[in-house]
mmCIF file of N, CA and C in Angstrom:
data_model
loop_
_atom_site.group_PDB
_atom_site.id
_atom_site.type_symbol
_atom_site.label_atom_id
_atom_site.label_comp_id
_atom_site.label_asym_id
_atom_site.label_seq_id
_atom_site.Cartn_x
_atom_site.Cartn_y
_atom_site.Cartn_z
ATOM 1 N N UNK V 1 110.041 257.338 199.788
ATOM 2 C CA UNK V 1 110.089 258.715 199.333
ATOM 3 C C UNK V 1 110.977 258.859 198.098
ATOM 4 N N UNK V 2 111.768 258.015 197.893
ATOM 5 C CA UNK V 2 113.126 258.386 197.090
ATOM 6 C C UNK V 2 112.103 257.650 195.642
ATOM 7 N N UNK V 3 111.688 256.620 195.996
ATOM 8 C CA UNK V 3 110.706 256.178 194.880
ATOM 9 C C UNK V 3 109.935 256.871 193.767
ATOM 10 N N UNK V 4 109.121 258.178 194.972
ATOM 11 C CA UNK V 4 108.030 258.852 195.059
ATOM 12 C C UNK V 4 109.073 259.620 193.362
ATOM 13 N N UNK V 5 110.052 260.151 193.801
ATOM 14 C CA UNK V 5 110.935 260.828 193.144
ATOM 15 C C UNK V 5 111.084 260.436 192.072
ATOM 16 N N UNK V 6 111.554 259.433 191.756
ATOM 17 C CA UNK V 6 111.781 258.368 190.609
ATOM 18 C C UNK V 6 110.884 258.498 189.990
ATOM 19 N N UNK V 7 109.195 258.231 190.375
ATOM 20 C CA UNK V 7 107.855 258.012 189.264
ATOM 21 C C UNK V 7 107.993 259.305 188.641
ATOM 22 N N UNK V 8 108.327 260.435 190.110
ATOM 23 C CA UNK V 8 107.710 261.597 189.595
ATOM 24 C C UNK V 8 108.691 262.048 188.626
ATOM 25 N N UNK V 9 109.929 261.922 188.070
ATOM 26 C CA UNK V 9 110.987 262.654 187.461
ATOM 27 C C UNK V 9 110.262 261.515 185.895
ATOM 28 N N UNK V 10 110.502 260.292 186.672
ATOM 29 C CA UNK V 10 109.947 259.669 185.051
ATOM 30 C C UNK V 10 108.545 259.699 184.433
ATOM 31 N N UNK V 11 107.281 260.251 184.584
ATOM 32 C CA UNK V 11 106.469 260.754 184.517
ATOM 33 C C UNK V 11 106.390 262.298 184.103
ATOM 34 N N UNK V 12 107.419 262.815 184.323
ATOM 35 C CA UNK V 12 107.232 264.573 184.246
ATOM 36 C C UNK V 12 108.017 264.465 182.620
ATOM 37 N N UNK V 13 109.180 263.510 182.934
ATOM 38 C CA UNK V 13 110.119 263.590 181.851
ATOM 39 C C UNK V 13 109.654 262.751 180.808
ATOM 40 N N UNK V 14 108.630 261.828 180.480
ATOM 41 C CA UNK V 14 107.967 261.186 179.620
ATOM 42 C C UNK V 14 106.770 261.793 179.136
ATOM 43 N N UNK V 15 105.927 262.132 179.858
ATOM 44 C CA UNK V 15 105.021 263.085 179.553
ATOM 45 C C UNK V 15 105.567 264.239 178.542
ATOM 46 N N UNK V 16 106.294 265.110 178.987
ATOM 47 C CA UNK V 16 107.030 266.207 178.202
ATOM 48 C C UNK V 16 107.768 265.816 177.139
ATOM 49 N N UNK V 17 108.302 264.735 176.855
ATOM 50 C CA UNK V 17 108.928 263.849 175.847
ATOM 51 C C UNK V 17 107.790 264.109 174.700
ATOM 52 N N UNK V 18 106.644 263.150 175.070
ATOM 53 C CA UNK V 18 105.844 262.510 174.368
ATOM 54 C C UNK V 18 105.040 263.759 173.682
ATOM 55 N N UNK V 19 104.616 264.920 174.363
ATOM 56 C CA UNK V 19 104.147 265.958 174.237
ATOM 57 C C UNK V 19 105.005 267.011 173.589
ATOM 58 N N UNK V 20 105.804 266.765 173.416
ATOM 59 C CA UNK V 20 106.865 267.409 172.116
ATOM 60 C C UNK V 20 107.160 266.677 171.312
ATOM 61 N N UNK V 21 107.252 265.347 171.132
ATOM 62 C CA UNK V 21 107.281 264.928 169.939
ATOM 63 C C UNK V 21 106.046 264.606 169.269
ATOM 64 N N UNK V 22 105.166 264.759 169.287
ATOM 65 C CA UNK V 22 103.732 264.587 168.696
ATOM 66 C C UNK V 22 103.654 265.911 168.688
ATOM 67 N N UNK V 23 104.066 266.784 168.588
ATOM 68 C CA UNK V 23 104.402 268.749 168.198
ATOM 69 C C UNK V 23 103.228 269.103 168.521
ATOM 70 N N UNK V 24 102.633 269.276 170.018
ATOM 71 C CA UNK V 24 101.968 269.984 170.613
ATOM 72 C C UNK V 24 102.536 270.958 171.005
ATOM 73 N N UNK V 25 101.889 272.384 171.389
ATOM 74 C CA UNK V 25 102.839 273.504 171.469
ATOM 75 C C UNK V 25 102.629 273.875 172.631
ATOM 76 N N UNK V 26 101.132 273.125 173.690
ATOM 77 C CA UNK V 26 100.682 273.464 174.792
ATOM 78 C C UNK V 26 101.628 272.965 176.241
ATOM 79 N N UNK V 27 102.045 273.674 176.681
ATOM 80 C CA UNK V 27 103.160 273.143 177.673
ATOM 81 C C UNK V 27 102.411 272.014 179.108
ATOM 82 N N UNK V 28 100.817 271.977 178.707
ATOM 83 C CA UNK V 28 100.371 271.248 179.759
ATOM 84 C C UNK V 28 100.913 271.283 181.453
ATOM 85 N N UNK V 29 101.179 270.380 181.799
ATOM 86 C CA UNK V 29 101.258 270.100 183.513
ATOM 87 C C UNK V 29 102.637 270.144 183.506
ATOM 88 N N UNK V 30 103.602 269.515 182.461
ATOM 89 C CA UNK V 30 104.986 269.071 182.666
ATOM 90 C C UNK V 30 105.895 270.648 182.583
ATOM 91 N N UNK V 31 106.620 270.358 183.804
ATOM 92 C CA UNK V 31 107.273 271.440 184.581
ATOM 93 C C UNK V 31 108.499 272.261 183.424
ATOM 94 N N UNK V 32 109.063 271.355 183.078
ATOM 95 C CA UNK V 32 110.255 271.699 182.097
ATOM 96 C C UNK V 32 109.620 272.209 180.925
ATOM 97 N N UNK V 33 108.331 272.005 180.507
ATOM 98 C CA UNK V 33 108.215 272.873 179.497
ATOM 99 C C UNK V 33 107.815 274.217 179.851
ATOM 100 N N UNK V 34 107.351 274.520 180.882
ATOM 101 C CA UNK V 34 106.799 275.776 181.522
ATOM 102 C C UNK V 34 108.375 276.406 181.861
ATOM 103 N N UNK V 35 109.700 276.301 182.260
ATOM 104 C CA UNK V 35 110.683 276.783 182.295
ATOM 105 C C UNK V 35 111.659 276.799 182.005
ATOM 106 N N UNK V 36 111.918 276.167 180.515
ATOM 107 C CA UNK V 36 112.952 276.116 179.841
ATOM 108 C C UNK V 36 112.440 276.521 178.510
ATOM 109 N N UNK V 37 113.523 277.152 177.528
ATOM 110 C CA UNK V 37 113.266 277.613 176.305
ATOM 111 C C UNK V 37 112.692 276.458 175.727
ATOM 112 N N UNK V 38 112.354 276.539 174.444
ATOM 113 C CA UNK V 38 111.885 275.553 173.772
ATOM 114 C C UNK V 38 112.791 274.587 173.020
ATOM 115 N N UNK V 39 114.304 274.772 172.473
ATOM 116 C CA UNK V 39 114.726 274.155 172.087
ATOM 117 C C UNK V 39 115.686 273.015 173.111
ATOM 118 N N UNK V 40 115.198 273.279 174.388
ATOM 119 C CA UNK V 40 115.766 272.625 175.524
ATOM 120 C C UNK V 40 114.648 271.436 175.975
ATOM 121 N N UNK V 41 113.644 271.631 175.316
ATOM 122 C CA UNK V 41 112.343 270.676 175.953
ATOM 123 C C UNK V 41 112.906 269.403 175.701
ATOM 124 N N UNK V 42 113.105 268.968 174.405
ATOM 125 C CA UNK V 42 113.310 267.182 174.116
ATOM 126 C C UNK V 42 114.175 267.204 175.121
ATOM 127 N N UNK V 43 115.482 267.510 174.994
ATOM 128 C CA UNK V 43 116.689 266.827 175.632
ATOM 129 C C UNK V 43 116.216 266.902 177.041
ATOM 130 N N UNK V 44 115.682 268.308 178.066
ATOM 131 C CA UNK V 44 115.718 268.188 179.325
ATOM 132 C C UNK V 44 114.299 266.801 179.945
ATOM 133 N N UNK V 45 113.180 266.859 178.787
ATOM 134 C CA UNK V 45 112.709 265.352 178.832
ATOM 135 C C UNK V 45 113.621 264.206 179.189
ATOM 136 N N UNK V 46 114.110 264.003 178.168
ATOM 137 C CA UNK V 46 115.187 262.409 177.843
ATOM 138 C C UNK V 46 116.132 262.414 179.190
ATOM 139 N N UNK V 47 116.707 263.509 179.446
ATOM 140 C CA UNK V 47 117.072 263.552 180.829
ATOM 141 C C UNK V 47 116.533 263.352 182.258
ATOM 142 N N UNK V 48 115.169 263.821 182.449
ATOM 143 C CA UNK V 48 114.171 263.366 183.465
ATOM 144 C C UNK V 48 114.206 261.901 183.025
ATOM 145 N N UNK V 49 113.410 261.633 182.202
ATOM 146 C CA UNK V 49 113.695 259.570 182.111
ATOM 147 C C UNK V 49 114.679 259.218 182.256
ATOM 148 N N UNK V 50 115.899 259.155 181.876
ATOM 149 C CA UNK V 50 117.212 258.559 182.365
ATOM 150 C C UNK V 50 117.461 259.575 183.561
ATOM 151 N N UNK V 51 117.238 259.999 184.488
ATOM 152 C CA UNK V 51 117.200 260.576 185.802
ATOM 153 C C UNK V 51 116.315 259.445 186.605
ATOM 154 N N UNK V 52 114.830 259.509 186.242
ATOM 155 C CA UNK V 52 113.870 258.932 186.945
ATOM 156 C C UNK V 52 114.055 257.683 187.225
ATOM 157 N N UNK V 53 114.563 256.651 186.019
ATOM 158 C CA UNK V 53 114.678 255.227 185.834
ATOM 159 C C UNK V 53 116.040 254.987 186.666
ATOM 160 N N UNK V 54 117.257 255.840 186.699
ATOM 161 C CA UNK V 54 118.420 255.841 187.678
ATOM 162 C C UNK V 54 118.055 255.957 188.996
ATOM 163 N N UNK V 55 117.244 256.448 189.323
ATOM 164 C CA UNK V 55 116.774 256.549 190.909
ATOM 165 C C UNK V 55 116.081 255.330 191.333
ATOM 166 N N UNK V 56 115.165 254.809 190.531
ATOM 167 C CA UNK V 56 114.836 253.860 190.353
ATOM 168 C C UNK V 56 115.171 252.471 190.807
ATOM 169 N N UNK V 57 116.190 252.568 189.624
ATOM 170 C CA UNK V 57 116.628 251.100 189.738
ATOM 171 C C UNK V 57 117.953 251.028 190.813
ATOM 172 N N UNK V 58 118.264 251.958 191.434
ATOM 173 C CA UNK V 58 119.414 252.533 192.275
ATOM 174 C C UNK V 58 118.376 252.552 193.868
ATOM 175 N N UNK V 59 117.524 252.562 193.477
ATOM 176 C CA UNK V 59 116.055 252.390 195.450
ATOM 177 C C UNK V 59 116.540 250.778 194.893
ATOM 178 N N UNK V 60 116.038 250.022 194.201
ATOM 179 C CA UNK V 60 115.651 248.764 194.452
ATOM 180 C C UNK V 60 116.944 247.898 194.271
ATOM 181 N N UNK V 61 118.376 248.275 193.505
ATOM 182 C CA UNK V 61 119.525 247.624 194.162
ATOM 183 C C UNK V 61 119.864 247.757 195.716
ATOM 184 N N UNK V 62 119.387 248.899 196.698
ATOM 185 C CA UNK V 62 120.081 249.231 197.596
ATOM 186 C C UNK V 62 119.036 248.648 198.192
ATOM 187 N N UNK V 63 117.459 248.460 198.043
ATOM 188 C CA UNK V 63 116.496 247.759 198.817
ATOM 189 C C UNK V 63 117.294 245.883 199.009
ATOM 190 N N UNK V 64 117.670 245.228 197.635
ATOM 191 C CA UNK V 64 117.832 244.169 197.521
ATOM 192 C C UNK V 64 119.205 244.090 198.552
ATOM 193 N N UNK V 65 120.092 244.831 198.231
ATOM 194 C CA UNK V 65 121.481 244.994 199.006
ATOM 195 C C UNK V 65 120.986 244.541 200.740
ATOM 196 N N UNK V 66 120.224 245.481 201.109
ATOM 197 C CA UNK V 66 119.407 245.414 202.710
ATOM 198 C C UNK V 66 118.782 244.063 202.996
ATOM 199 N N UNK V 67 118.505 243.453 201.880
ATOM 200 C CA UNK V 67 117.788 242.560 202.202
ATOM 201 C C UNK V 67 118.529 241.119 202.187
ATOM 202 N N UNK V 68 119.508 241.050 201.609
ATOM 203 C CA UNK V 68 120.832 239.719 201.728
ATOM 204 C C UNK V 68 121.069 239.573 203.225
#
């Protein structure tokens, strides 16, 4: 589940990245552009990816930890 979290924060937050910097103005599927002003989109992106990839790699140290 905690995984599930991870794709989904780095997926929401890459998507919305990518979709503001190629200056589309359509807020599509990604959540943060539908509720944050606009000059908050890049950064609260870049934050979902370094969110998503921290959860991430923080499941599979604590998976490896379990598994010693």
């Amino acid at each position: 589940m905690i995984e599930l979290l991870g794709i989904l924060l780095l997926v929401q937050g890459g998507g919305g990245l990518i979709n503001r910097l190629l200056g589309s103005t359509n807020p599509s599927w990604f959540v943060q552009l539908h509720l944050l002003p606009p000059g908050m989109h890049v950064v609260a992106s870049a934050l979902m990816v370094a969110a998503g990839v921290g959860v991430l790699f923080a499941e599979r140290a604590r998976k490896q930890r379990r598994s010693e």
